[in-house]
Amino acid sequence: MENKMRFRNHFSVLIEEIGKAVCALFIALFMGFGEFLMEDAEAEVGTSTEDMIITAVIFGVVGIVVVGSIIWRILIWSKTWITIEEQAVTIECNTILRQKKNTIGIKNISNINLEQNLIEMLFGTSKLKFDTNSLSTANSTDVKLVLKKGFAKEVQQLLLARMQQLENGELLVEDAQPGIDVPEPKVAPYLKASTGDIIRHGFMSSGIMGSVISITVLIVAVVSGIIVSAEDPEAVMGAGLLAIIWAAILVIGYVWKYVQNFIRYLDFTISREDDRLVLNYGVIKKVNYSIPVDKIQALKLKQTGIARILKSGMVEVINVGMNDGEAQEQCFLLPYYKKDKLEHILKALLPEFSDCMQLKEERQPKSIWLVWMWPMLAYLLVMAMALGVVAEFIPEALIYITIGIAVLSALIVFWKWGTYLTKGSRFEGEFLMLVSGCMGKQAVFVKYDKIQHVTIKQSFLAKKCKVANGHIYLLASSANQTHGIPYFKEAKAELLKEKVIKA
Amino acid sequence: MEKLSRKALGCMYVATGIGSLILLGIVVVVNAVVFFPLDIIVGKIISLVLAMLIVFNMVVSPYFRFHRYRYKIDEECIDIREGYIFVKRDIVPIERLHKMEVSRGPIDRMFGVGKVQVTTAGGDVTIRFLEKEKAEMIAESLMKRVNRIASKQRENDGK
């Protein structure tokens, strides 16, 4: 018996798509028209009748384009059918101008996620997104369907059940229809983050250190500017106003990021169902997504500067098909908690990666300071040449430029020292551990069998100092495909090779 | 580990020469249009130094790159070492391969060489400047090994 289910996207998807396009168009028109009116008002001699006719024609053309576009979108929506077959999902669109058919094997689906933004909440719909586990589609979510909320949930469960059956090599259940024999989620959430947890997460992930440095650089730049233009009061006022605006932008940006992080992850829950992790979070935009554990390529432990001081961290996953347009949220696994609590949670939810938290990285060898001498010398040479040029052409600004260069150089040295203290790696054991960062810290834990290939690099100086660095490549989207290996002792290259090959 | 054939050296010289001539052309144009008409001495000095470095690189780098280039293909992995001032080593486990491609550009054809590009799920790695017949032989041998590994894996999954 045929085991097919055929349906269309909910009509509200039209309203969303058309609404966005029409809003953008009207804004562009309004701004263009406003500019046109102002030009007309300023013109000494105006030919207003002609201009009115031109305006009417333009609006007419735009109106026709808008109406045509709306009709076209409605046509596409009405002709697009989604079919769930025994082993594949097919999306077909047959119009006069376009015929398209996408077939995705259910066995190749790695994630099926549910989201609900504000507009979808109004209409009682949900967005169903699923990704396949292939490199070519790793940079974008493959399929997005907008369905009634209950139906979307049922389709999700149906696909998950079929994926499980195909994986186990079982016969497919005949007449499997949503609501009849679809398995219900059987596990209560293992962890539900409280409001306090999310507030702490928002605070820790907002990168206050970066803002402090930005403000410091701003103050130095403004003071230098004021000193240079001390004889010109207008320039001083202008510089002061610019500084206030810039500082306000930084502060607003920081506060907005904090609020965003808070709102995004409110009502966070996570549970483990067989071989999947299931996450739910969000208030304005509700997200429900599941991560197959065997598709997790690597785990990332992230710490901002403040989180490092408070011995806390958050966890992200690197998974095939994730980290596309809505990059940040799709990688998210656990919010900021104390490290020992993270270890405890991972032991329960993800025992495959539970040993990661106890691993300690080996810092980069001291000899890399000699390797860094080469670019440092090049930098000093360039700065000396720049000062020479300034001394030749703008001698009055020489002292200020020198101070600026000195501050910049001090920041670079501070940054280099910070990265030396933070970066490291660990090759022994089941996982490759790669640590990067300066004030913040990021540790990536990869099982050797997930590494696709490795590149090791050595400059002339690195060869002399018997150190090397490189990259590993994973099956992941472009943002997470490549990970740098900090400098390590040359002798460990063979160990790395052996571990990658034997895995 | 295996070395490249002598044909590769000629190919490297020609490829580097063409690239260097283009760069020298840019330097000459900038000098003719900007530095000489405006008599910017600093610019002229920098251009001279750049031109000398480009010529030096053109003469010296293919020789070192040729003598440094090594590759090894065995049952387990592909190991390629190449480079001049910066030496790069690519390690690709055979099990991770899923695509092979042999290609030859116009300069490669002049010298009877080609390159084999192998693809994993994490990206591509290329073995360059191989003799044409050798490139095809390597690609075929790799394909057979990949197919053998794939059938072994299917057998294990079946069990």
mmCIF file of N, CA and C in Angstrom, chain A residues 135 374 385 389 393 448-461 473-476 481-482 493-494 496-497 499-503, chain B residues 1 40 42 46 68 72 74 76-79 81 84-98 119-125:
data_model
loop_
_atom_site.group_PDB
_atom_site.id
_atom_site.type_symbol
_atom_site.label_atom_id
_atom_site.label_comp_id
_atom_site.label_asym_id
_atom_site.label_seq_id
_atom_site.Cartn_x
_atom_site.Cartn_y
_atom_site.Cartn_z
ATOM 1 N N LEU A 135 28.014 17.912 2.823
ATOM 2 C CA LEU A 135 28.790 19.138 2.807
ATOM 3 C C LEU A 135 28.151 20.193 1.921
ATOM 4 N N TRP A 374 59.713 37.520 13.636
ATOM 5 C CA TRP A 374 59.745 37.888 12.220
ATOM 6 C C TRP A 374 58.630 38.873 11.859
ATOM 7 N N MET A 385 58.979 53.343 9.078
ATOM 8 C CA MET A 385 58.828 54.024 7.792
ATOM 9 C C MET A 385 57.692 55.041 7.856
ATOM 10 N N VAL A 389 57.888 59.085 7.249
ATOM 11 C CA VAL A 389 57.051 59.842 6.313
ATOM 12 C C VAL A 389 56.363 61.004 7.040
ATOM 13 N N PHE A 393 56.646 65.035 6.305
ATOM 14 C CA PHE A 393 55.553 65.826 5.750
ATOM 15 C C PHE A 393 54.699 66.542 6.813
ATOM 16 N N TYR A 448 38.768 11.888 16.865
ATOM 17 C CA TYR A 448 39.665 11.777 15.714
ATOM 18 C C TYR A 448 38.981 11.220 14.467
ATOM 19 N N ASP A 449 37.971 10.371 14.662
ATOM 20 C CA ASP A 449 37.326 9.812 13.468
ATOM 21 C C ASP A 449 36.418 10.818 12.755
ATOM 22 N N LYS A 450 36.215 11.974 13.354
ATOM 23 C CA LYS A 450 35.416 13.019 12.703
ATOM 24 C C LYS A 450 36.280 13.976 11.888
ATOM 25 N N ILE A 451 37.598 13.856 12.037
ATOM 26 C CA ILE A 451 38.491 14.766 11.309
ATOM 27 C C ILE A 451 38.618 14.262 9.875
ATOM 28 N N GLN A 452 38.309 15.107 8.915
ATOM 29 C CA GLN A 452 38.341 14.694 7.504
ATOM 30 C C GLN A 452 39.776 14.733 6.958
ATOM 31 N N HIS A 453 40.467 15.814 7.164
ATOM 32 C CA HIS A 453 41.889 15.825 6.840
ATOM 33 C C HIS A 453 42.580 16.924 7.636
ATOM 34 N N VAL A 454 43.896 16.892 7.613
ATOM 35 C CA VAL A 454 44.708 17.772 8.460
ATOM 36 C C VAL A 454 45.748 18.482 7.593
ATOM 37 N N THR A 455 46.001 19.741 7.915
ATOM 38 C CA THR A 455 47.112 20.461 7.277
ATOM 39 C C THR A 455 48.039 20.934 8.372
ATOM 40 N N ILE A 456 49.331 20.681 8.199
ATOM 41 C CA ILE A 456 50.334 21.143 9.167
ATOM 42 C C ILE A 456 51.254 22.122 8.450
ATOM 43 N N LYS A 457 51.537 23.261 9.090
ATOM 44 C CA LYS A 457 52.365 24.293 8.440
ATOM 45 C C LYS A 457 53.577 24.618 9.296
ATOM 46 N N GLN A 458 54.676 24.935 8.577
ATOM 47 C CA GLN A 458 55.882 25.380 9.262
ATOM 48 C C GLN A 458 56.549 26.456 8.433
ATOM 49 N N SER A 459 56.811 27.598 9.055
ATOM 50 C CA SER A 459 57.605 28.602 8.366
ATOM 51 C C SER A 459 59.079 28.241 8.574
ATOM 52 N N PHE A 460 59.937 29.012 7.965
ATOM 53 C CA PHE A 460 61.375 28.773 8.077
ATOM 54 C C PHE A 460 61.811 28.855 9.546
ATOM 55 N N LEU A 461 61.324 29.887 10.241
ATOM 56 C CA LEU A 461 61.690 30.062 11.655
ATOM 57 C C LEU A 461 61.076 28.971 12.528
ATOM 58 N N TYR A 473 40.032 19.837 9.359
ATOM 59 C CA TYR A 473 38.843 20.089 8.551
ATOM 60 C C TYR A 473 37.772 19.078 8.920
ATOM 61 N N LEU A 474 36.560 19.630 9.163
ATOM 62 C CA LEU A 474 35.448 18.776 9.596
ATOM 63 C C LEU A 474 34.318 18.829 8.580
ATOM 64 N N LEU A 475 33.393 17.884 8.699
ATOM 65 C CA LEU A 475 32.170 17.921 7.915
ATOM 66 C C LEU A 475 31.215 18.857 8.643
ATOM 67 N N ALA A 476 31.197 20.111 8.240
ATOM 68 C CA ALA A 476 30.384 21.120 8.925
ATOM 69 C C ALA A 476 30.199 22.293 7.965
ATOM 70 N N GLN A 481 33.920 24.617 9.599
ATOM 71 C CA GLN A 481 34.587 23.543 8.867
ATOM 72 C C GLN A 481 36.079 23.463 9.218
ATOM 73 N N THR A 482 36.682 24.628 9.388
ATOM 74 C CA THR A 482 38.128 24.684 9.600
ATOM 75 C C THR A 482 38.424 25.157 11.015
ATOM 76 N N ALA A 493 53.603 15.912 15.417
ATOM 77 C CA ALA A 493 52.893 15.832 14.135
ATOM 78 C C ALA A 493 52.615 14.376 13.760
ATOM 79 N N GLU A 494 53.588 13.515 14.032
ATOM 80 C CA GLU A 494 53.407 12.099 13.694
ATOM 81 C C GLU A 494 52.323 11.456 14.560
ATOM 82 N N LEU A 496 49.725 13.024 15.749
ATOM 83 C CA LEU A 496 48.458 13.517 15.195
ATOM 84 C C LEU A 496 48.071 12.716 13.955
ATOM 85 N N LYS A 497 49.055 12.502 13.081
ATOM 86 C CA LYS A 497 48.795 11.741 11.847
ATOM 87 C C LYS A 497 48.286 10.334 12.180
ATOM 88 N N LYS A 499 46.871 9.204 14.906
ATOM 89 C CA LYS A 499 45.544 9.221 15.545
ATOM 90 C C LYS A 499 44.449 9.446 14.500
ATOM 91 N N VAL A 500 44.693 10.317 13.549
ATOM 92 C CA VAL A 500 43.664 10.615 12.538
ATOM 93 C C VAL A 500 43.460 9.407 11.624
ATOM 94 N N ILE A 501 44.577 8.729 11.291
ATOM 95 C CA ILE A 501 44.481 7.601 10.355
ATOM 96 C C ILE A 501 43.857 6.388 11.030
ATOM 97 N N LYS A 502 44.274 6.121 12.270
ATOM 98 C CA LYS A 502 43.833 4.894 12.947
ATOM 99 C C LYS A 502 42.403 4.998 13.469
ATOM 100 N N ALA A 503 41.870 6.184 13.553
ATOM 101 C CA ALA A 503 40.528 6.361 14.147
ATOM 102 C C ALA A 503 39.442 5.657 13.338
ATOM 103 N N MET B 1 59.178 8.612 0.665
ATOM 104 C CA MET B 1 58.234 9.504 -0.027
ATOM 105 C C MET B 1 58.737 9.772 -1.456
ATOM 106 N N ILE B 40 57.997 60.702 -6.319
ATOM 107 C CA ILE B 40 57.909 60.229 -4.930
ATOM 108 C C ILE B 40 59.054 59.250 -4.727
ATOM 109 N N VAL B 42 60.285 57.776 -2.005
ATOM 110 C CA VAL B 42 59.979 56.601 -1.161
ATOM 111 C C VAL B 42 59.297 55.514 -1.992
ATOM 112 N N ILE B 46 60.619 51.697 -2.713
ATOM 113 C CA ILE B 46 59.800 50.511 -2.385
ATOM 114 C C ILE B 46 59.579 49.675 -3.641
ATOM 115 N N ARG B 68 61.710 20.366 -2.590
ATOM 116 C CA ARG B 68 61.057 20.105 -1.308
ATOM 117 C C ARG B 68 59.793 19.241 -1.466
ATOM 118 N N LYS B 72 53.316 10.850 -0.639
ATOM 119 C CA LYS B 72 53.308 9.422 -0.339
ATOM 120 C C LYS B 72 51.854 8.975 -0.302
ATOM 121 N N ASP B 74 49.761 5.522 0.505
ATOM 122 C CA ASP B 74 49.786 4.114 0.903
ATOM 123 C C ASP B 74 48.364 3.653 1.217
ATOM 124 N N GLU B 76 46.806 3.588 3.881
ATOM 125 C CA GLU B 76 46.083 4.303 4.937
ATOM 126 C C GLU B 76 45.837 5.777 4.620
ATOM 127 N N CYS B 77 46.812 6.429 3.989
ATOM 128 C CA CYS B 77 46.633 7.871 3.842
ATOM 129 C C CYS B 77 47.428 8.428 2.664
ATOM 130 N N ILE B 78 47.089 9.679 2.343
ATOM 131 C CA ILE B 78 47.882 10.464 1.389
ATOM 132 C C ILE B 78 48.610 11.508 2.207
ATOM 133 N N ASP B 79 49.901 11.623 1.979
ATOM 134 C CA ASP B 79 50.727 12.561 2.740
ATOM 135 C C ASP B 79 51.495 13.423 1.736
ATOM 136 N N ARG B 81 53.865 16.921 1.092
ATOM 137 C CA ARG B 81 54.635 18.042 1.658
ATOM 138 C C ARG B 81 55.052 18.958 0.519
ATOM 139 N N TYR B 84 57.851 26.491 0.157
ATOM 140 C CA TYR B 84 59.118 27.182 -0.090
ATOM 141 C C TYR B 84 59.573 27.829 1.209
ATOM 142 N N ILE B 85 59.069 28.990 1.523
ATOM 143 C CA ILE B 85 59.381 29.601 2.831
ATOM 144 C C ILE B 85 58.459 28.982 3.889
ATOM 145 N N PHE B 86 57.220 28.752 3.486
ATOM 146 C CA PHE B 86 56.261 28.097 4.385
ATOM 147 C C PHE B 86 56.003 26.702 3.842
ATOM 148 N N VAL B 87 56.315 25.692 4.622
ATOM 149 C CA VAL B 87 56.121 24.308 4.184
ATOM 150 C C VAL B 87 54.775 23.819 4.708
ATOM 151 N N LYS B 88 54.015 23.242 3.798
ATOM 152 C CA LYS B 88 52.673 22.763 4.170
ATOM 153 C C LYS B 88 52.636 21.256 3.998
ATOM 154 N N ARG B 89 52.005 20.599 4.935
ATOM 155 C CA ARG B 89 51.874 19.140 4.868
ATOM 156 C C ARG B 89 50.394 18.801 4.983
ATOM 157 N N ASP B 90 49.876 18.089 3.980
ATOM 158 C CA ASP B 90 48.473 17.657 4.002
ATOM 159 C C ASP B 90 48.418 16.168 4.275
ATOM 160 N N ILE B 91 47.589 15.795 5.244
ATOM 161 C CA ILE B 91 47.405 14.377 5.578
ATOM 162 C C ILE B 91 45.935 14.045 5.372
ATOM 163 N N VAL B 92 45.671 13.095 4.473
ATOM 164 C CA VAL B 92 44.291 12.730 4.156
ATOM 165 C C VAL B 92 44.127 11.234 4.323
ATOM 166 N N PRO B 93 43.367 10.774 5.300
ATOM 167 C CA PRO B 93 43.104 9.333 5.414
ATOM 168 C C PRO B 93 42.316 8.849 4.205
ATOM 169 N N ILE B 94 42.698 7.718 3.662
ATOM 170 C CA ILE B 94 42.026 7.183 2.470
ATOM 171 C C ILE B 94 40.540 6.953 2.738
ATOM 172 N N GLU B 95 40.234 6.550 3.951
ATOM 173 C CA GLU B 95 38.832 6.263 4.318
ATOM 174 C C GLU B 95 37.917 7.472 4.181
ATOM 175 N N ARG B 96 38.499 8.647 4.242
ATOM 176 C CA ARG B 96 37.673 9.862 4.210
ATOM 177 C C ARG B 96 37.416 10.359 2.787
ATOM 178 N N LEU B 97 38.070 9.734 1.803
ATOM 179 C CA LEU B 97 37.919 10.240 0.434
ATOM 180 C C LEU B 97 36.559 9.871 -0.129
ATOM 181 N N HIS B 98 35.954 10.784 -0.875
ATOM 182 C CA HIS B 98 34.792 10.344 -1.638
ATOM 183 C C HIS B 98 34.776 10.870 -3.073
ATOM 184 N N THR B 119 38.854 14.785 -2.748
ATOM 185 C CA THR B 119 37.855 15.521 -1.957
ATOM 186 C C THR B 119 37.397 14.682 -0.773
ATOM 187 N N THR B 120 37.431 15.304 0.388
ATOM 188 C CA THR B 120 36.830 14.696 1.578
ATOM 189 C C THR B 120 35.607 15.525 1.946
ATOM 190 N N ALA B 121 34.923 15.130 2.987
ATOM 191 C CA ALA B 121 33.760 15.898 3.433
ATOM 192 C C ALA B 121 34.163 17.238 4.020
ATOM 193 N N GLY B 122 35.468 17.416 4.267
ATOM 194 C CA GLY B 122 35.932 18.677 4.844
ATOM 195 C C GLY B 122 36.621 19.592 3.845
ATOM 196 N N GLY B 123 36.706 19.172 2.587
ATOM 197 C CA GLY B 123 37.346 20.012 1.589
ATOM 198 C C GLY B 123 38.251 19.233 0.660
ATOM 199 N N ASP B 124 39.017 20.006 -0.150
ATOM 200 C CA ASP B 124 39.853 19.375 -1.185
ATOM 201 C C ASP B 124 41.322 19.435 -0.828
ATOM 202 N N VAL B 125 42.047 18.455 -1.353
ATOM 203 C CA VAL B 125 43.514 18.469 -1.267
ATOM 204 C C VAL B 125 44.032 18.098 -2.658
#
